Short mmCIF file of C-alpha atoms in Angstrom, two decimals:
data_model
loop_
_atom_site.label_atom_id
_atom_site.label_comp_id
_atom_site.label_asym_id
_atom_site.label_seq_id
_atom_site.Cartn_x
_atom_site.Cartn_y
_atom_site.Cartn_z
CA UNK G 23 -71.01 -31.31 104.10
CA UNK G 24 -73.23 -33.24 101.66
CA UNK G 25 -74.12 -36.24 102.01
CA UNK G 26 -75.19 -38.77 99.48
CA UNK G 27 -76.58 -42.65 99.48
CA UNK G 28 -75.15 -45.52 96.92
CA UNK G 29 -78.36 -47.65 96.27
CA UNK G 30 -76.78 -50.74 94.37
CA UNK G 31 -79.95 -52.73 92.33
CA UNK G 32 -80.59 -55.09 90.30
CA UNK G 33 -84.20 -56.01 90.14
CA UNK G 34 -85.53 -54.25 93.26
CA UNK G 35 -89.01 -52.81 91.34
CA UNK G 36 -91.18 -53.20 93.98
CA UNK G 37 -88.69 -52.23 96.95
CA UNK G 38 -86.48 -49.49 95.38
CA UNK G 39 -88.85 -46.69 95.58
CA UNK G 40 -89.32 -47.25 99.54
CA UNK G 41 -85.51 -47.09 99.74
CA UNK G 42 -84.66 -44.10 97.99
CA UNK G 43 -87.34 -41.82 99.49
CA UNK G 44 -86.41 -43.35 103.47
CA UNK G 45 -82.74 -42.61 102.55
CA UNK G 46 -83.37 -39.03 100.35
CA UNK G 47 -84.89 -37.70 104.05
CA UNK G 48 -81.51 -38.20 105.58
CA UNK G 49 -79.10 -37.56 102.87
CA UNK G 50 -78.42 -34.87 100.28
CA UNK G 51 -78.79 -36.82 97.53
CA UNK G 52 -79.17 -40.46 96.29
CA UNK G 53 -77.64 -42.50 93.92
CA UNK G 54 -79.27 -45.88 92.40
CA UNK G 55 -77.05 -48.01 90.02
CA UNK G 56 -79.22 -49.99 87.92
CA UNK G 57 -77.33 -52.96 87.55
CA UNK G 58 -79.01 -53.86 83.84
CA UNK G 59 -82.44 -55.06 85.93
CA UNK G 60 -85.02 -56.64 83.53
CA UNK G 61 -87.70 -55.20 85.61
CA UNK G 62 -88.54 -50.95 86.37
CA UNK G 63 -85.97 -50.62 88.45
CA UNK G 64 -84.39 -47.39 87.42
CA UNK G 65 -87.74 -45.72 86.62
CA UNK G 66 -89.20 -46.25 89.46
CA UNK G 67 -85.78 -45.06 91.65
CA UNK G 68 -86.28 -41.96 89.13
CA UNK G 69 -89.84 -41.17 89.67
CA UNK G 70 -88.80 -41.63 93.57
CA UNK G 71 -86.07 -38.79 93.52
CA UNK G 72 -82.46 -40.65 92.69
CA UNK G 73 -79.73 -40.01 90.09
CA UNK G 74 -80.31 -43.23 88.21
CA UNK G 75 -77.08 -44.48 86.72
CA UNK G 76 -77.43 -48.10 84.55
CA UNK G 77 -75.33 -50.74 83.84
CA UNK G 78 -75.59 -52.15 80.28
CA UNK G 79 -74.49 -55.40 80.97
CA UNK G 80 -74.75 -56.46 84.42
CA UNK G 81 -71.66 -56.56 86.88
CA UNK G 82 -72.71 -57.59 90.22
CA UNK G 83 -72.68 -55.47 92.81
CA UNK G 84 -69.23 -54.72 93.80
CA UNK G 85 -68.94 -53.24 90.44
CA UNK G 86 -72.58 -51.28 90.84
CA UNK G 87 -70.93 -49.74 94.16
CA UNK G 88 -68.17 -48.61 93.02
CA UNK G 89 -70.28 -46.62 89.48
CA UNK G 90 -71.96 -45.05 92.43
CA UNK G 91 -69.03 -44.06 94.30
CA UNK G 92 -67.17 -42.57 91.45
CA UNK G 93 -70.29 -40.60 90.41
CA UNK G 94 -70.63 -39.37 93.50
CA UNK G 95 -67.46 -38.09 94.32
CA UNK G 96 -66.71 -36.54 90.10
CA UNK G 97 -69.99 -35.41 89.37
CA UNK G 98 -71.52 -34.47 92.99
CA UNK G 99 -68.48 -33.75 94.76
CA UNK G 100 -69.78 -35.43 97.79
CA UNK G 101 -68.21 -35.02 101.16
CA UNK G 102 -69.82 -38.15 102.67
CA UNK G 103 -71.03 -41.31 101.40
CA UNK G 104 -73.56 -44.06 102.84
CA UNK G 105 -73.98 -47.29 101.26
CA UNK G 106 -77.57 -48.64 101.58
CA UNK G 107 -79.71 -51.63 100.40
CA UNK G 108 -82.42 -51.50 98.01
CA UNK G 109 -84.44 -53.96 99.58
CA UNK G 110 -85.93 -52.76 102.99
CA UNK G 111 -83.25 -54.43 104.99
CA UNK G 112 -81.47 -51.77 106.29
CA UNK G 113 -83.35 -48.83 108.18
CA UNK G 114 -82.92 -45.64 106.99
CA UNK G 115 -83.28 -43.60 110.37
CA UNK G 116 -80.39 -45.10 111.27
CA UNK G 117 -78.10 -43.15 108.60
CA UNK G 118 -77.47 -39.99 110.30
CA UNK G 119 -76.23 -42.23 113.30
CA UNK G 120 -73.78 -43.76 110.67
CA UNK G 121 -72.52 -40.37 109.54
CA UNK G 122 -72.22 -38.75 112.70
CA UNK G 123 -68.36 -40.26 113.00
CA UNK G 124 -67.39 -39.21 109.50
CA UNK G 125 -68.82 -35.41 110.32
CA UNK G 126 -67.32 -35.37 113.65
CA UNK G 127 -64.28 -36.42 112.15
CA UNK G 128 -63.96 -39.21 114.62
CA UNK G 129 -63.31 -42.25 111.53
CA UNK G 130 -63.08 -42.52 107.55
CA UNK G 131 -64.75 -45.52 107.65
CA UNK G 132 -68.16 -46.59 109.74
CA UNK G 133 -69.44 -49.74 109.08
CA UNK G 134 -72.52 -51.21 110.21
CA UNK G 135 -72.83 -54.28 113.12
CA UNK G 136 -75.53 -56.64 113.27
CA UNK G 137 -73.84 -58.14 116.13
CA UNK G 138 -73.24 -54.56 118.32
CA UNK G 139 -77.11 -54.21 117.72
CA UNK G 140 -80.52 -56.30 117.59
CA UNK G 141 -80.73 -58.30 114.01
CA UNK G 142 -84.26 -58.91 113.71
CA UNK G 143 -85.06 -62.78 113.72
CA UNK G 144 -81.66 -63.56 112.10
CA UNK G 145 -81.59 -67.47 110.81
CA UNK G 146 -79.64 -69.82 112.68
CA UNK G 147 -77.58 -71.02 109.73
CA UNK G 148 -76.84 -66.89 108.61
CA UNK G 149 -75.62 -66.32 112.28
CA UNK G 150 -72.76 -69.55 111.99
CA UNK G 151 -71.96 -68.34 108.62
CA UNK G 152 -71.31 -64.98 109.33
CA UNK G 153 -68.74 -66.32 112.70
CA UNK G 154 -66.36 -67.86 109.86
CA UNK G 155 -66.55 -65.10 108.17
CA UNK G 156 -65.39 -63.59 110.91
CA UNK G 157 -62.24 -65.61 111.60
CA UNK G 158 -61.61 -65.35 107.69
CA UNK G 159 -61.74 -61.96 107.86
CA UNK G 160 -59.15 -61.94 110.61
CA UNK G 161 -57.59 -64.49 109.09
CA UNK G 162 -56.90 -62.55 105.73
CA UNK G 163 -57.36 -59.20 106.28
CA UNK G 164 -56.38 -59.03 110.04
CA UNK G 165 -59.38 -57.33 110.63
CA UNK G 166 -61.30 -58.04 113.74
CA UNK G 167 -65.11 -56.78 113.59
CA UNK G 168 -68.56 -58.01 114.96
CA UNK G 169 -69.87 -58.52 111.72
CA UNK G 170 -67.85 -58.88 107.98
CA UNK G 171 -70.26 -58.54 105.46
CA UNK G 172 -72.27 -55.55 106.55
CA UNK G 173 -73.50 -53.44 103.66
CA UNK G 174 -74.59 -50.93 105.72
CA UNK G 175 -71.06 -48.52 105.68
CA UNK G 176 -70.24 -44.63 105.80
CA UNK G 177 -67.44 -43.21 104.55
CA UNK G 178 -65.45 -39.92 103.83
CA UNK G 179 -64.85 -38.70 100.77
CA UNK G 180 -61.41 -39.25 101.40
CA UNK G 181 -61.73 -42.99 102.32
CA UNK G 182 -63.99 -43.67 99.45
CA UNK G 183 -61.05 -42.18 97.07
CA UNK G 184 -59.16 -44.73 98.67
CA UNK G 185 -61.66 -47.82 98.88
CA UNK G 186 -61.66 -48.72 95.19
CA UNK G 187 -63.44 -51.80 94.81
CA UNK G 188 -62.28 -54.24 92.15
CA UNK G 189 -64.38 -57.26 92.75
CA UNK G 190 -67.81 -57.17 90.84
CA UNK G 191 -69.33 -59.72 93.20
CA UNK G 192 -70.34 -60.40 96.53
CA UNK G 193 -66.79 -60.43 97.78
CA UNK G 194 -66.48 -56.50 97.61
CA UNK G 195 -67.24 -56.61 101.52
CA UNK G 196 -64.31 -58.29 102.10
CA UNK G 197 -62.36 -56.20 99.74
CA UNK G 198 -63.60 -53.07 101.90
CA UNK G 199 -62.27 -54.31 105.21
CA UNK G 200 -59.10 -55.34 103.34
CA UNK G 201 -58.23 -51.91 102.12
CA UNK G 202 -59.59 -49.95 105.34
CA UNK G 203 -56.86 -52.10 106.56
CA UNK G 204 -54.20 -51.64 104.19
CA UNK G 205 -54.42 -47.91 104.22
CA UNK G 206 -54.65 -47.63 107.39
CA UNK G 207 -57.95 -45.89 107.59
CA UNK G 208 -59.60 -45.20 110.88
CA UNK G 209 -62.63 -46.79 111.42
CA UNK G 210 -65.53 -47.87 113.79
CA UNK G 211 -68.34 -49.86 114.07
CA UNK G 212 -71.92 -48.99 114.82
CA UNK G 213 -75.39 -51.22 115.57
CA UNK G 214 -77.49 -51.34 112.72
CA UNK G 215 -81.16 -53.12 112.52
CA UNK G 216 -81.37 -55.71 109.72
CA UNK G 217 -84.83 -56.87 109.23
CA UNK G 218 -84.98 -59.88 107.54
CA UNK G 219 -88.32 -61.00 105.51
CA UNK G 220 -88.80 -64.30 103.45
CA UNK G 221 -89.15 -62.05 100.73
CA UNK G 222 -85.06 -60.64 101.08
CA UNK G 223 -83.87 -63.69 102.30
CA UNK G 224 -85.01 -65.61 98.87
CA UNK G 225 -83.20 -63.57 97.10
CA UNK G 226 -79.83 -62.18 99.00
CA UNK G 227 -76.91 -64.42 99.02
CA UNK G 228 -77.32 -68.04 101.13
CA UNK G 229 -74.54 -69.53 103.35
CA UNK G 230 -73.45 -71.37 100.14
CA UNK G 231 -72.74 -68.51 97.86
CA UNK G 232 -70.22 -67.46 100.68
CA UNK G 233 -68.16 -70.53 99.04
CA UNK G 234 -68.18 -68.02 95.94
CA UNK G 235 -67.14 -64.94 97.88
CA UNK G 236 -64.18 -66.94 99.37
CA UNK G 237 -62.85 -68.02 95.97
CA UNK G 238 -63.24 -64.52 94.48
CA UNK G 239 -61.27 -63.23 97.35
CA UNK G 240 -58.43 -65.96 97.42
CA UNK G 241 -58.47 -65.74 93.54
CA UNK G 242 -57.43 -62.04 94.48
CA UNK G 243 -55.19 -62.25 96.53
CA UNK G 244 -53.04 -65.15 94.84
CA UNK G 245 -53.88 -64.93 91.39
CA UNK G 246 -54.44 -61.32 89.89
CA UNK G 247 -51.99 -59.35 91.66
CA UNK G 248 -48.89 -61.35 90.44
CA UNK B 29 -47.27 -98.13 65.01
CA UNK B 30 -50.17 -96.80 63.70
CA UNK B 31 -50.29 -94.55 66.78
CA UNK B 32 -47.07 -92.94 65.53
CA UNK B 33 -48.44 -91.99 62.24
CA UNK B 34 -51.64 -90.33 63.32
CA UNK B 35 -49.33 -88.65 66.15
CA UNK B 36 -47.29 -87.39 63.34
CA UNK B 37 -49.53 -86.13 60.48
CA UNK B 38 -51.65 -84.45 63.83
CA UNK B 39 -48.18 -82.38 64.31
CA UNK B 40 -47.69 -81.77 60.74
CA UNK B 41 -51.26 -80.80 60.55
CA UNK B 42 -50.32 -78.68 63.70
CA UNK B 43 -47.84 -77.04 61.77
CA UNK B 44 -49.37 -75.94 58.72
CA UNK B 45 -52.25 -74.62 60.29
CA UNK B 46 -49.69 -72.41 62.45
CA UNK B 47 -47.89 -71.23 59.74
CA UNK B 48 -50.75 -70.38 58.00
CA UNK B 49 -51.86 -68.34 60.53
CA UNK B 50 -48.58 -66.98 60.40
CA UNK B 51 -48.65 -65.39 57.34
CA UNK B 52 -51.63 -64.11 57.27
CA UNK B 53 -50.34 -62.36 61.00
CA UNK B 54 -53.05 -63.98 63.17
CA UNK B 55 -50.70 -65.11 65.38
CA UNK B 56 -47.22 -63.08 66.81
CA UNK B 57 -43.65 -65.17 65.82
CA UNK B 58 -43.21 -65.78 69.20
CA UNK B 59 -45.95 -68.06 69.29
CA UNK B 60 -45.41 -69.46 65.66
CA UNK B 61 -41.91 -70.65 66.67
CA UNK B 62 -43.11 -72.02 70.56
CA UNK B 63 -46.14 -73.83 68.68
CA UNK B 64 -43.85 -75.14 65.66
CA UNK B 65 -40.73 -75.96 67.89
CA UNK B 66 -43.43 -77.77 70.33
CA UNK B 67 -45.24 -80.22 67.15
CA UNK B 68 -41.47 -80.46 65.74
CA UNK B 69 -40.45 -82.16 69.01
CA UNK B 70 -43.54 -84.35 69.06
CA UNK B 71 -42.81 -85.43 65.45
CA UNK B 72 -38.51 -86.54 66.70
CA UNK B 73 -40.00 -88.26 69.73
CA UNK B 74 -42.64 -90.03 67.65
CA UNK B 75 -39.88 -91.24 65.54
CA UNK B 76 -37.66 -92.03 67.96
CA UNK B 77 -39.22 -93.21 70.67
CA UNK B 78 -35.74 -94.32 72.09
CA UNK B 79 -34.58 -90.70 72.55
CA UNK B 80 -37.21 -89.83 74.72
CA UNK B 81 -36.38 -92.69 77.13
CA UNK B 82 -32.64 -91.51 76.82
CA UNK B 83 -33.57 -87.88 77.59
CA UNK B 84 -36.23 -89.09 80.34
CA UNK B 85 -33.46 -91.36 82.36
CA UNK B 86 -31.15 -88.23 81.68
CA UNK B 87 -33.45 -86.10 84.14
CA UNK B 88 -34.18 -88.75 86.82
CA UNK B 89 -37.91 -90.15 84.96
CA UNK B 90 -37.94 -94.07 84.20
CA UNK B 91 -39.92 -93.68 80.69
CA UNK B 92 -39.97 -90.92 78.15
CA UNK B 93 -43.97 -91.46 77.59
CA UNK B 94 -43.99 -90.52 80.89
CA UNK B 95 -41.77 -87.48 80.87
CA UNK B 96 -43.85 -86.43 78.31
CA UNK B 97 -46.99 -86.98 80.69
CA UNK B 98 -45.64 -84.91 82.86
CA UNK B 99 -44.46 -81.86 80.79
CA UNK B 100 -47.83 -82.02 79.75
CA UNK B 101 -49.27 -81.87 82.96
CA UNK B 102 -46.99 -78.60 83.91
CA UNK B 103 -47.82 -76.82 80.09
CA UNK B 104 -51.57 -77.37 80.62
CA UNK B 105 -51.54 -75.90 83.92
CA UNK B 106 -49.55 -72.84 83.01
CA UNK B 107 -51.83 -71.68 80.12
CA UNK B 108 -54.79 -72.66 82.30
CA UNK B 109 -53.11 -70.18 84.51
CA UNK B 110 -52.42 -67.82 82.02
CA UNK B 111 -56.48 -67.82 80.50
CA UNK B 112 -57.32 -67.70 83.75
CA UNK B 113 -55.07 -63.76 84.44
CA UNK B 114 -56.53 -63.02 80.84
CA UNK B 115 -59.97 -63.22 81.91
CA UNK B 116 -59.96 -61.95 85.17
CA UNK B 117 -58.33 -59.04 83.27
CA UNK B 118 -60.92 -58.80 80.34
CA UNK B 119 -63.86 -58.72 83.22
CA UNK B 120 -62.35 -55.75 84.79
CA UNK B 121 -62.00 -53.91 81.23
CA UNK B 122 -65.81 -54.48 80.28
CA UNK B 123 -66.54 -53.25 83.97
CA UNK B 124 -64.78 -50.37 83.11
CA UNK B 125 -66.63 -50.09 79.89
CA UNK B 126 -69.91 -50.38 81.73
CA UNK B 127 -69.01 -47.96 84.35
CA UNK B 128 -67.95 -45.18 81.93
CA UNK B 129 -71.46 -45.56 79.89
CA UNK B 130 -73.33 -45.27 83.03
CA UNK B 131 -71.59 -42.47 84.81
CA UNK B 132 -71.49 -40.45 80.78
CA UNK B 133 -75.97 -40.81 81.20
CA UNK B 134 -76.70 -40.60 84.24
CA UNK B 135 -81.05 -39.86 84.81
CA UNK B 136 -81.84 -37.03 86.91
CA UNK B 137 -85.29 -36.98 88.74
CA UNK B 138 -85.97 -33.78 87.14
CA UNK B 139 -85.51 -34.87 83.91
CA UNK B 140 -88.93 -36.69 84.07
CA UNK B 141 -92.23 -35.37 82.02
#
């Protein structure tokens, strides 16, 4: 089976090189999408062991996942796939624990928790956004998990064929959970540590930009399928 | 008065500019003969302002000027509707663009010097 990490970045200089070479000790290989950074970014995810694939014009990082995924599966002909953060949030130690489903051949999909495990100091404000997500998530998708917009996922390569993302932004997690849905893929959830550090919270989406993932996903589902 | 010329040299203006277009095959036929057909009607119901109140009270409205209102209330919204499909589909062809250029050079580690 090989096994390789999707590293979505986009201006991750001084974190990226800490990500790739906790993931590379658990994976086969690992995958950084550039997503047209203005900093080092994809030299330093080089120099620390990825395939470095860049975006010329930056897409978000929806789109950045889904470079990843198709290089992976076309060029590497991976078996399993892990999506991981570039920042430090998620813990890398914990990926073989997300894979262990998809080699067992227990799920397709395994998506992190937050809520199933210990989040590390999460904000008070984070914790009520993320319980509308949930009931939006149930709402729309009919989907009912601890925790909606985990990045931390596994997958087979089968479910990944099937997972094709087509939302560039934020709102790719909820596109996920839709199609796991729609498919009918089987899938479970798993406690994941997120740390969270002034330093990732500054810069990862607030509870306001979740008014942005709602209209991309609504726009979606009303607008461009007609 | 005066608001009915300026409405009408604006359509006529409307026109020409169309055709124009036309000719030199900027624009399909379909869309010369919507847009033209469109300015022609604003031109009869500038010069006729009773027709539109005829044709208004015909479909249930009190006043043609605000018949018109309203159709252009409903246009607007379609092609706002329509730009708004375009887009949505343009993004998703320059992600594809994107994608393809980064998956055709991709940087191995090995690769360094």
């Amino acid at each position: 089976m090989k096994t390789i990490a999707l590293i979505p970045a986009y201006n991750e200089e001084s974190r990226i090189a800490a990500s790739v070479r906790d993931a590379r000790s658990f994976v086969d290989g690992v995958v950084v999408v550039d997503d047209c950074s203005v900093d080092r970014t994809g030299e330093v995810a080089r120099a620390a062991g990825a395939i470095v694939l860049r975006h010329v014009i930056n897409r978000g990082q929806g789109a950045a996942l889904q470079t990843a995924t198709e290089y992976a599966l076309d060029a590497l002909n991976a078996d399993a796939l892990v999506h991981f953060d570039a920042d430090g949030q998620m813990v890398a130690r914990e990926i073989p624990m997300m894979l262990e489903p998809i080699l067992s051949g227990e799920a397709d999909v395994v998506l992190g928790s937050r809520f199933l495990g210990r989040a590390t100091n999460m904000p008070f404000t984070r914790r009520m956004a993320n319980r509308l997500a949930r009931l939006f998530t149930l709402a729309i998708s009919g989907i009912a998990l601890t925790d909606t917009h985990n990045g931390f996922r596994a997958l087979s390569r089968k479910a990944a064929r099937e997972l094709t993302v087509t939302l560039d932004r934020m709102a790719h997690a909820s596109q996920i959970l839709d199609l796991v849905k729609v498919r009918r893929l089987r899938y479970v959830e798993r406690p994941v540590t997120i740390t969270y550090s002034e330093e990732t919270l500054a810069k990862s989406p607030s509870s306001f930009r979740a008014f942005g993932i709602v209209k991309d996903i609504l726009k979606d589902k009303f607008f461009t399928r007609i | 008065m005066t608001f009915q010329v300026i409405l009408v040299l604006f359509a006529l203006f409307a026109i020409t500019r169309t055709s124009r277009q036309y000719r030199k095959r900027k624009v399909s036929l379909y869309w010369f003969l919507l847009w033209t057909g469109l300015w022609a009607l604003v031109i009869g119901i500038a010069l006729y302002p009773t027709t539109a109140d005829a044709i208004a009270r015909f479909v249930g409205v009190e006043r043609g000027a605000d018949l018109a209102l309203y159709l252009a209330v409903v246009l607007l919204a379609y092609l706002v509707f329509r730009l708004f499909v375009r887009q949505e589909e343009t993004e998703r062809s320059i992600t594809q663009v994107v994608r393809q250029i980064a998956v055709q050079h991709p940087s191995k580690p090995d690769e360094t010097h």
